[in-house]
Tab-separated table of C-alpha atoms in Angstrom:
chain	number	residue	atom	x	y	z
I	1	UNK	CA	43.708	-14.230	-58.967
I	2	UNK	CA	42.743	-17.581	-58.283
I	3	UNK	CA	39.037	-19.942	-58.999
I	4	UNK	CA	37.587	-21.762	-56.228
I	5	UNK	CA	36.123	-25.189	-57.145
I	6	UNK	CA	32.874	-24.123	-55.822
I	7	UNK	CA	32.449	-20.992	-57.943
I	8	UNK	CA	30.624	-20.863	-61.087
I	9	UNK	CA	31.828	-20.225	-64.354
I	10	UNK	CA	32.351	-16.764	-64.996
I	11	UNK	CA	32.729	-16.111	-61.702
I	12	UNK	CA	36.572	-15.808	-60.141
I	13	UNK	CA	37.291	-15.420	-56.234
I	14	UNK	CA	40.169	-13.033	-55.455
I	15	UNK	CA	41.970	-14.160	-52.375
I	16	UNK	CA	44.186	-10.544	-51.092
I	17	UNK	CA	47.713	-11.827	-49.424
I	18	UNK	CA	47.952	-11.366	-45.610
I	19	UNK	CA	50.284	-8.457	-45.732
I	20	UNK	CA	47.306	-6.529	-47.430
I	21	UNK	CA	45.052	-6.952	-44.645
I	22	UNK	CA	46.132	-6.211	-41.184
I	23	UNK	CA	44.749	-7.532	-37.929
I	24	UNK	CA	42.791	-4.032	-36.498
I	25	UNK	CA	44.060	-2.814	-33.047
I	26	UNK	CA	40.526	-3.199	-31.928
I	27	UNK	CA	41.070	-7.055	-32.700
I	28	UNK	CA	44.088	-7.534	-31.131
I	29	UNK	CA	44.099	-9.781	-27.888
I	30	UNK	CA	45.737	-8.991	-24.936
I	31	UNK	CA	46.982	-12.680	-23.486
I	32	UNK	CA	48.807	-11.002	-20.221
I	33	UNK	CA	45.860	-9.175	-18.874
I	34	UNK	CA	43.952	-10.460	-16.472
I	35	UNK	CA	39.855	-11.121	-16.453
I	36	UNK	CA	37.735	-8.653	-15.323
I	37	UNK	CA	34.896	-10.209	-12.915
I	38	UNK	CA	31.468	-9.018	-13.712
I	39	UNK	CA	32.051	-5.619	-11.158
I	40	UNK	CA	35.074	-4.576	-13.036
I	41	UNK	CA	34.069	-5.022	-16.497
I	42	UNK	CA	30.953	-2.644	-15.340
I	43	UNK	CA	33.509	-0.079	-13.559
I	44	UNK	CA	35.457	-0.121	-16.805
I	45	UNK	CA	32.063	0.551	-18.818
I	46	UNK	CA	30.931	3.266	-15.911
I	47	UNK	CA	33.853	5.367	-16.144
I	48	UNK	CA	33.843	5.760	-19.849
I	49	UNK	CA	29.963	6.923	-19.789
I	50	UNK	CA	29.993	10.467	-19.505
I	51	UNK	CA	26.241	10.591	-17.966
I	52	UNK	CA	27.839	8.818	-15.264
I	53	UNK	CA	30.859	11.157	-14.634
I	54	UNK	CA	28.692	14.085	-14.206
I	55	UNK	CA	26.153	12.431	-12.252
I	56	UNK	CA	29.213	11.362	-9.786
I	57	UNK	CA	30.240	14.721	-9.552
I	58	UNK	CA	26.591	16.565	-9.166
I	59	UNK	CA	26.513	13.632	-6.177
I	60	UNK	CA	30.046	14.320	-4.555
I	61	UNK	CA	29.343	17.478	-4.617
I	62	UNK	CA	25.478	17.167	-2.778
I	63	UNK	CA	27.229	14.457	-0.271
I	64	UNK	CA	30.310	17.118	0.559
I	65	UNK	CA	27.467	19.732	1.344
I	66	UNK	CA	25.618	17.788	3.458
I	67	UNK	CA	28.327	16.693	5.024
I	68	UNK	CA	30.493	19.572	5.107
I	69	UNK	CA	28.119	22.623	5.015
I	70	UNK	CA	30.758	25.016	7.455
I	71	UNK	CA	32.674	25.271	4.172
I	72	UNK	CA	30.197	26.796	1.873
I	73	UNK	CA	28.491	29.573	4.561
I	74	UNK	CA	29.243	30.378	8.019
I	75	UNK	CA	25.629	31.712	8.665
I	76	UNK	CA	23.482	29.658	11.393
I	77	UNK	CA	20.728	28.865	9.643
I	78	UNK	CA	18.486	29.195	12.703
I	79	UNK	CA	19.657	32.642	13.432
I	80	UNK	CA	16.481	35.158	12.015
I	81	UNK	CA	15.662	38.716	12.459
I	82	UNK	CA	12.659	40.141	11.749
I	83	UNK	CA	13.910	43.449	11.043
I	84	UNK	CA	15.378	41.440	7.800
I	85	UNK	CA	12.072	39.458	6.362
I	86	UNK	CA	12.090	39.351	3.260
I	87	UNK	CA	15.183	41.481	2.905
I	88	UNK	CA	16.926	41.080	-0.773
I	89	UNK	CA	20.263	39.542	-1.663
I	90	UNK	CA	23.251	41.171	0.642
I	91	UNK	CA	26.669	41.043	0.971
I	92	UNK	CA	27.383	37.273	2.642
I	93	UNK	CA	23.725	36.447	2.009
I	94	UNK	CA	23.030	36.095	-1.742
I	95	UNK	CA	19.795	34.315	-1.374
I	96	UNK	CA	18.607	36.937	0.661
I	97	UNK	CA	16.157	36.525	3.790
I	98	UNK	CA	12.646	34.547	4.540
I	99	UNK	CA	9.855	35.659	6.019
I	100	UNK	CA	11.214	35.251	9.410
I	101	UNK	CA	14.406	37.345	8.400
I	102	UNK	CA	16.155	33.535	7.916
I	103	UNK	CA	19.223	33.419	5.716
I	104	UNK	CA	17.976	31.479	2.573
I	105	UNK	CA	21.377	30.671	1.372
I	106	UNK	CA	22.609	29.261	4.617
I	107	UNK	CA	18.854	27.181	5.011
I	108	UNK	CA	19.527	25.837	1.634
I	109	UNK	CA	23.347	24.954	2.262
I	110	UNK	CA	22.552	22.730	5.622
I	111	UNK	CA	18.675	21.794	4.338
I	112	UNK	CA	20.682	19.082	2.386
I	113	UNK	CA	22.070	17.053	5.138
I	114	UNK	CA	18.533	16.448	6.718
I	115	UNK	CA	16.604	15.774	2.965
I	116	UNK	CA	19.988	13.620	1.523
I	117	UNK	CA	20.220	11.352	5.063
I	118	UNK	CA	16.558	10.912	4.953
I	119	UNK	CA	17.245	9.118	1.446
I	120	UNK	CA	20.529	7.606	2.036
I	121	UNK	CA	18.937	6.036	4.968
I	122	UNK	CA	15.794	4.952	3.785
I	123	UNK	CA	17.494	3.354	0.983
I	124	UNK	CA	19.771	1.365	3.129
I	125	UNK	CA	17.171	0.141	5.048
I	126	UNK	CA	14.586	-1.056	1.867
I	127	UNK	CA	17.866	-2.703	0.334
I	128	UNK	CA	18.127	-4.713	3.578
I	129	UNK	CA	14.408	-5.239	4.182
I	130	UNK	CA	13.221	-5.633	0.750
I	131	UNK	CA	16.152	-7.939	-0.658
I	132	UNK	CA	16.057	-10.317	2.481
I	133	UNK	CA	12.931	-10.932	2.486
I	134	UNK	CA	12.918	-11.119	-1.456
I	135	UNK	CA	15.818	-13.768	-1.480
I	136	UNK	CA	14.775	-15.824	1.265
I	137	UNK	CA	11.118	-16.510	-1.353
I	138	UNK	CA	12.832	-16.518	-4.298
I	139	UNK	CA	15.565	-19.277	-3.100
I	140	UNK	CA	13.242	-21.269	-0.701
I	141	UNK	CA	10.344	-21.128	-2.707
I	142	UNK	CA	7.038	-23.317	-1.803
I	143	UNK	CA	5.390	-22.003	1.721
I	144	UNK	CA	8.309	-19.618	2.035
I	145	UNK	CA	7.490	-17.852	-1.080
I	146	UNK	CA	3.964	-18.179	-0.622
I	147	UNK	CA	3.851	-16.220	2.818
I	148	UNK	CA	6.747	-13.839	1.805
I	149	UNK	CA	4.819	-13.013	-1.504
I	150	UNK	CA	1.313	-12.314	0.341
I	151	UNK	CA	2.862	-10.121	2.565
I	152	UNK	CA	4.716	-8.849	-0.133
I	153	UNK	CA	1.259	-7.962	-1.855
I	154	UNK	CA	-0.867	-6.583	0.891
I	155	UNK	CA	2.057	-3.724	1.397
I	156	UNK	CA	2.601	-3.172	-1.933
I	157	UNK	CA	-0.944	-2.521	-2.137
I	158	UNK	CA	-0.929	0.455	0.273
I	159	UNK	CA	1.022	3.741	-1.742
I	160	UNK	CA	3.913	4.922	0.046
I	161	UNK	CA	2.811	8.764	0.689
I	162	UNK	CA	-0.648	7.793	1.710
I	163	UNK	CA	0.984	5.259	4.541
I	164	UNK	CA	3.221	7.734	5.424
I	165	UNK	CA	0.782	10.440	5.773
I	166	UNK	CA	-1.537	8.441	7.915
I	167	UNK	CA	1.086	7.125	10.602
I	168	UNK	CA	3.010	10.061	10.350
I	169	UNK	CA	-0.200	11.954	11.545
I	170	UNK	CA	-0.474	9.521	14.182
I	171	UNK	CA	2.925	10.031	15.434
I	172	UNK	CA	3.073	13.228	14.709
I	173	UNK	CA	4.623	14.121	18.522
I	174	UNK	CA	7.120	12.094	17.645
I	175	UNK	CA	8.048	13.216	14.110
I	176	UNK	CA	12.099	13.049	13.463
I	177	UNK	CA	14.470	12.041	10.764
I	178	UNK	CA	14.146	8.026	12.859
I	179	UNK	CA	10.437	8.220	12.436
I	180	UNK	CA	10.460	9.256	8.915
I	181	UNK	CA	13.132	7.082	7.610
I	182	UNK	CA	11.381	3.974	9.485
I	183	UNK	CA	7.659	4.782	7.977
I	184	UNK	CA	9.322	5.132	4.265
I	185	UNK	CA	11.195	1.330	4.625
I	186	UNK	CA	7.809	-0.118	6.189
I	187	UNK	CA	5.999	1.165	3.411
I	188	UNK	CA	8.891	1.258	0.598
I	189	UNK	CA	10.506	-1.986	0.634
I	190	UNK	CA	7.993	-4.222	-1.461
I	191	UNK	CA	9.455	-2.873	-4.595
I	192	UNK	CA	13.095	-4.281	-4.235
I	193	UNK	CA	11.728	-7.472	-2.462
I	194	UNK	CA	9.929	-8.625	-5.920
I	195	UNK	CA	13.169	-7.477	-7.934
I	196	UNK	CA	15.102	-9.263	-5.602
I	197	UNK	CA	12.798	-12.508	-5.460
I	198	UNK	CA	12.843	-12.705	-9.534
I	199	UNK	CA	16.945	-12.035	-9.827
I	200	UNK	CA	17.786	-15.102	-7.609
I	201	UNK	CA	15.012	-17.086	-9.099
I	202	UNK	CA	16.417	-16.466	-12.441
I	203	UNK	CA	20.204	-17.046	-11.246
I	204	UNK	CA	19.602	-20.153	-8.725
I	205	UNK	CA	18.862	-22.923	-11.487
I	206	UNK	CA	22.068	-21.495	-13.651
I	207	UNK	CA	24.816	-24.409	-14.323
I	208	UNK	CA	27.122	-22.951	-11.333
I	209	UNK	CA	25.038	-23.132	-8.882
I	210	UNK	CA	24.385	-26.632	-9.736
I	211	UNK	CA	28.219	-27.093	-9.997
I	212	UNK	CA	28.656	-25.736	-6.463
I	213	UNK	CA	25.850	-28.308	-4.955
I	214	UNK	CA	27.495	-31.073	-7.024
I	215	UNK	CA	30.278	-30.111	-5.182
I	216	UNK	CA	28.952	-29.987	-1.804
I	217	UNK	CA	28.192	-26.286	-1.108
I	218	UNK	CA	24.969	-26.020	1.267
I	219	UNK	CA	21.576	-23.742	0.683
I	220	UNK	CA	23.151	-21.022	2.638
I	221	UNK	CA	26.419	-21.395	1.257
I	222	UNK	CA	25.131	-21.035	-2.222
I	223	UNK	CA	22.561	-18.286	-1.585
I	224	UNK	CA	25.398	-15.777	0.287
I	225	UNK	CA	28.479	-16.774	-1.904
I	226	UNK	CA	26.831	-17.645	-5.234
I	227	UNK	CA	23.465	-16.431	-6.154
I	228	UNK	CA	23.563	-12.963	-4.495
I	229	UNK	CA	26.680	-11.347	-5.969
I	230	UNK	CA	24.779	-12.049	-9.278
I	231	UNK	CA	21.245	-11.273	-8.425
I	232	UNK	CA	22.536	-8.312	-6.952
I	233	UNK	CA	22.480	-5.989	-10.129
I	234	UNK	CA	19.060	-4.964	-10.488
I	235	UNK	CA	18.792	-4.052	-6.973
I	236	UNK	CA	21.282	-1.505	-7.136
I	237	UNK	CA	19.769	-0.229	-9.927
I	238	UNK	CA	16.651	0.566	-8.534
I	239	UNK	CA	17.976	1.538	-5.159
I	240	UNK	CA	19.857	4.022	-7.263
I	241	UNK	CA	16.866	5.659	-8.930
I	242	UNK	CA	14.206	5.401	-5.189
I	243	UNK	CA	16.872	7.168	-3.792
I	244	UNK	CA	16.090	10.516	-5.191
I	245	UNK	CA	12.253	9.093	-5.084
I	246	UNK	CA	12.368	8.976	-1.277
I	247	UNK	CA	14.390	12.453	-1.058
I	248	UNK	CA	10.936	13.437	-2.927
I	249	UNK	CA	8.648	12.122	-0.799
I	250	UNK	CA	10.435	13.589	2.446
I	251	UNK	CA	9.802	16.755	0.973
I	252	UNK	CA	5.803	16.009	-0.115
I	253	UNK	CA	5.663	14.772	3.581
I	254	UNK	CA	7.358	18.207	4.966
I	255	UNK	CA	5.327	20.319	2.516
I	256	UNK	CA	2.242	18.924	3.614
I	257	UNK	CA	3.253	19.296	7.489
I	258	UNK	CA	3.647	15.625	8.379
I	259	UNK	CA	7.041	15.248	7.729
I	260	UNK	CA	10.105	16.660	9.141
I	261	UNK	CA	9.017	19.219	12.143
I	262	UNK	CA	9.243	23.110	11.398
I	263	UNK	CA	12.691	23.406	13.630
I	264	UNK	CA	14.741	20.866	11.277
I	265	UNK	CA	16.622	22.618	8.566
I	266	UNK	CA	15.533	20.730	5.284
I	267	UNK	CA	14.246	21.512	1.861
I	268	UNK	CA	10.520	20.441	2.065
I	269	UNK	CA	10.214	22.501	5.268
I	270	UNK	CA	11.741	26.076	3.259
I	271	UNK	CA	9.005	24.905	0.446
I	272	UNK	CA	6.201	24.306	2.874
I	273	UNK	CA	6.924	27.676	4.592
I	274	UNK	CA	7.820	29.757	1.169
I	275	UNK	CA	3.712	28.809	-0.315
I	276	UNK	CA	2.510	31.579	1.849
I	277	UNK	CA	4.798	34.424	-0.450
I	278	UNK	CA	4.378	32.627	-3.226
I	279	UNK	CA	3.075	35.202	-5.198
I	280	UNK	CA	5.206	38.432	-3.811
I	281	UNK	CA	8.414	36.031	-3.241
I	282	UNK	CA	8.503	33.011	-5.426
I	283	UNK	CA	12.663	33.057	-5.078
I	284	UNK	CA	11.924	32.039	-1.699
I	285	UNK	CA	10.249	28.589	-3.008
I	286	UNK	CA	12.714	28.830	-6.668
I	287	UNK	CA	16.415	28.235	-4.026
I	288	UNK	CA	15.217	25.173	-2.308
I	289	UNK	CA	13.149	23.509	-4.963
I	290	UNK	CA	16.164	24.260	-7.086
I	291	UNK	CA	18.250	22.382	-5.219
I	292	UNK	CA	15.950	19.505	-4.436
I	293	UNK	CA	15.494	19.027	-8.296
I	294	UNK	CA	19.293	19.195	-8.681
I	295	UNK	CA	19.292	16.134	-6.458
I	296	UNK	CA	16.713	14.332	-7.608
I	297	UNK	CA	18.002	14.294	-11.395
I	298	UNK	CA	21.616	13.465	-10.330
I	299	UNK	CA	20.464	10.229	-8.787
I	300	UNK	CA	18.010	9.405	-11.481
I	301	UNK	CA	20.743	10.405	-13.964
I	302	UNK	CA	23.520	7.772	-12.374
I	303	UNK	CA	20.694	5.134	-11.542
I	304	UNK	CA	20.111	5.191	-15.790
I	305	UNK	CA	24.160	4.617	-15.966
I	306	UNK	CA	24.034	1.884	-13.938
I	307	UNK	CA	21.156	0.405	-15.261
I	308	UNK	CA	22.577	0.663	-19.017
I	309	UNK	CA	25.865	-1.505	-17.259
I	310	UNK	CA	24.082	-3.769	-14.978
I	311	UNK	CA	21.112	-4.640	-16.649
I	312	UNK	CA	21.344	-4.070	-20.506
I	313	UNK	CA	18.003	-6.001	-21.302
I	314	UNK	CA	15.750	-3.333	-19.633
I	315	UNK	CA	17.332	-0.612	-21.803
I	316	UNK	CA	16.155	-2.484	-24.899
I	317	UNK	CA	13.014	-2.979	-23.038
């Protein structure tokens, strides 16, 4: 027991011997590991969140059925007999049959590769549309920004089903997985273009940047090698969660007959087409809705991991 000097009287400050208290494993420094960059430390965060893992494996498993859909039924889709509408669960067909004598199961089962490229693609093509055009005002700024940002508002302004609807009914000859996909990143990209504008404003004043001009990096070489690899995280982020958004509006589109056309095999068509035995048959609409929900929450679910790694303040938010 010892008294420090700047104690008061009465009062005595116990100082406990090293040996007493232990440097914590959780304190210990590793000195021969090397630094994660800002993508590893949020793989190392990712794979430890368990919302994560079983949204990866809800979407591995979607991707490998849209993909791969000969492994999970050998039934063509396409293939109906009346003599089976609205026949029950059989042997080989446990969804049973549409009105048409269709094999639900096997619609279902190849439904996802039209509904899942629709939003893979559509999501690719906002990402590329939406974050050029973002970066190029955000960076650039004065008439740049100015133009980018007006055109910017005036599609933002127009709601992405109601666009849709109205040149999709104008094109309707025409309708097509192409079609669709290009009306949805026309009418879809504003969104990641403001994100995108306020990351690299936010990143292209920071003290590296400025290092790398001091140093005699140009605009271009700073905007590709600097300020986009960290402006980049909120873009993925929301591109995660629009991804099942746009899977949803493919189906609105199909459901209310501008969409996909009747022949394609995807989920909004079966839902369109089940409303009419709605009442006697509501299985019919359950399988494919079912599995368009599925969908939708695994992306949502994995866009909320990635968002808690990538862009901690707007979980606090």
């Amino acid at each position: 027991m010892s008294r420090s000097p700047d104690t008061l009287p009465g009062q005595h400050h116990y100082v406990a011997p090293s040996n007493e208290v232990p440097l914590r494993a959780v304190d210990a420094v590793d000195t021969e590991a090397e630094p994660r960059s800002l993508w590893g430390e949020a793989w190392h965060s990712l794979i430890r969140n368990p919302i994560f893992i079983i949204a990866g494996i809800m979407i591995a498993f979607i991707l490998l059925v849209a993909l791969l859909p000969g492994l999970f039924t050998d039934n063509d889709p396409k293939f109906c007999e009346l003599r089976n509408s609205y026949g029950g669960p059989q042997a080989g067909h446990p969804f049973g049959f549409d009105q048409q004598g269709c094999d639900v199961y096997a619609r279902v089962i190849h439904g996802a590769r039209a509904s899942v490229s629709v939003g893979v693609l559509t999501t690719i093509g906002v990402v590329l549309l939406g974050g050029a055009i973002g970066a190029i005002a955000g960076y650039f700024g004065g008439w740049f920004d100015s133009i980018l940002s007006r055109v910017t508002d005036i599609f933002f302004a127009i709601p992405l089903v109601l666009g849709a609807i109205v040149v999709m009914q104008l094109f309707r000859e025409h309708a097509g997985v192409v079609l669709l996909v290009s009306v949805m990143v026309v009418f879809g990209w504003t969104s990641i273009a403001r994100i995108a504008r306020s990351s690299v404003m936010s990143v292209k004043n920071a003290e590296f940047v400025t290092a790398a001009t001091a140093l005699g990096a140009g605009r271009t070489t700073n905007l590709v090698k600097h300020i986009l690899p960290n402006a980049v995280a909120p873009v993925i982020v929301t591109a995660t969660v629009n991804l099942g958004v746009y899977i949803v509006v493919e189906a609105t589109l199909s459901f209310l007959g501008v969409g996909l056309p009747d022949s394609t095999v995807s989920w909004g068509v079966d839902i369109s087409k089940a409303q009419s035995a709605l009442r006697d048959r509501p299985t019919l609409l359950f399988y494919p809705a079912g599995a368009l929900a599925i969908t939708v929450l695994s992306f949502i679910m994995m866009g909320d991991a990635v968002r808690d790694v990538l862009d901690p303040k707007a979980k606090k938010r």
